[in-house]
């Protein structure tokens, strides 16, 4: 079992609380996923029922199925922060968890890539994710860390973490 670094633990906690837990009750459930789809649709500025919206819904449906299967250890239909973090540690090499991470990255990248050019600049990144209540200063620092790896002002999907 891989042990999460403090940085990774904090990042995963923010993903749960800011991106998925839409009602702020400390757990992810199906209603949160539905609300997140709507927020992602709005952030991407796509119309209800559009191909982009349907793609987001499809990804999120698949993600929710994986979350329930791999992280909902008590079977209550909700994923707590404890289950989320323990599941990430426990199943870090599991193929379905890897698929979950890959699909999640695709959604996040697609939402932020407002120009649709396959790369993100800092303005796109900060603008997209600040809509989810993430602090702009932290987003800016996060982008700088990713851009540092690429030695560029833009981040391409393969470097998006």
Coordinates of C-alpha atoms in Angstrom, one line a residue, residues 16-119:
X16 CA -13.3 15.8 -2.5
X17 CA -14.5 18.9 -0.6
X18 CA -14.3 21.5 -3.4
X19 CA -15.0 19.5 -6.6
X20 CA -17.2 16.6 -5.6
X21 CA -18.9 17.4 -2.3
X22 CA -21.3 20.0 -3.8
X23 CA -23.6 20.2 -0.7
X24 CA -20.8 20.5 1.8
X25 CA -21.8 17.6 4.0
X26 CA -18.4 16.0 4.0
X27 CA -19.2 13.0 1.8
X28 CA -19.7 12.3 -2.0
X29 CA -23.0 10.8 -3.1
X30 CA -24.9 10.5 -6.3
X31 CA -26.6 13.9 -5.8
X32 CA -23.2 15.5 -5.5
X33 CA -22.1 13.9 -8.8
X34 CA -25.2 15.2 -10.5
X35 CA -24.6 18.7 -9.1
X36 CA -20.9 18.5 -10.1
X37 CA -21.9 17.6 -13.7
X38 CA -23.9 20.8 -13.9
X39 CA -21.0 22.9 -12.4
X40 CA -18.6 21.4 -14.9
X41 CA -21.0 22.1 -17.7
X42 CA -21.3 25.7 -16.7
X43 CA -17.5 26.0 -16.3
X44 CA -17.0 24.6 -19.8
X45 CA -19.8 26.9 -21.1
X46 CA -21.6 24.2 -23.0
X47 CA -25.3 23.8 -23.6
X48 CA -27.5 21.3 -21.8
X49 CA -27.6 18.2 -24.0
X50 CA -24.7 19.2 -26.2
X51 CA -22.0 16.7 -27.1
X52 CA -19.6 18.2 -24.5
X53 CA -22.3 18.0 -21.8
X54 CA -23.1 14.4 -22.7
X55 CA -19.4 13.6 -22.6
X56 CA -19.1 15.1 -19.1
X57 CA -22.1 13.2 -17.9
X58 CA -20.7 10.0 -19.3
X59 CA -17.3 10.5 -17.7
X60 CA -18.9 11.4 -14.3
X61 CA -21.2 8.4 -14.4
X62 CA -18.3 6.1 -15.0
X63 CA -16.3 7.8 -12.3
X64 CA -19.2 7.5 -9.8
X65 CA -19.5 3.7 -10.5
X66 CA -15.8 3.3 -9.9
X67 CA -16.0 5.4 -6.7
X68 CA -18.8 3.3 -5.3
X69 CA -17.1 0.1 -6.2
X70 CA -13.6 0.9 -4.9
X71 CA -14.1 3.5 -2.2
X72 CA -17.5 3.0 -0.5
X73 CA -16.2 0.4 1.9
X74 CA -19.2 0.5 4.2
X75 CA -21.7 0.3 1.4
X76 CA -23.8 3.3 2.4
X77 CA -23.8 4.9 -1.1
X78 CA -21.5 7.7 0.1
X79 CA -17.8 8.2 0.1
X80 CA -16.4 9.9 3.2
X81 CA -13.1 11.7 3.3
X82 CA -11.6 8.7 5.2
X83 CA -12.9 6.2 2.6
X84 CA -11.6 8.5 -0.2
X85 CA -8.1 8.8 1.3
X86 CA -7.8 5.2 2.4
X87 CA -9.1 4.0 -1.0
X88 CA -6.5 6.1 -2.8
X89 CA -3.7 4.6 -0.7
X90 CA -5.1 1.0 -0.7
X91 CA -5.9 0.8 -4.4
X92 CA -3.2 3.0 -6.0
X93 CA -2.2 0.2 -8.4
X94 CA -5.7 -1.1 -9.1
X95 CA -6.7 -0.8 -12.8
X96 CA -10.1 0.7 -12.1
X97 CA -8.6 3.3 -9.8
X98 CA -6.0 4.1 -12.5
X99 CA -8.9 4.5 -15.0
X100 CA -10.8 6.7 -12.6
X101 CA -7.7 9.0 -12.2
X102 CA -7.2 9.1 -16.0
X103 CA -10.8 10.0 -16.7
X104 CA -10.9 12.5 -13.9
X105 CA -7.8 14.2 -15.4
X106 CA -9.4 14.3 -18.8
X107 CA -12.5 16.0 -17.4
X108 CA -10.5 18.5 -15.5
X109 CA -8.2 19.3 -18.4
X110 CA -11.2 19.6 -20.8
X111 CA -13.0 22.0 -18.5
X112 CA -10.0 24.2 -18.1
X113 CA -8.9 24.2 -21.8
X114 CA -11.4 26.9 -22.8
X115 CA -9.5 27.5 -26.1
X116 CA -9.7 23.8 -27.0
X117 CA -6.1 23.8 -28.2
X118 CA -4.8 21.0 -26.0
X119 CA -2.8 23.1 -23.7

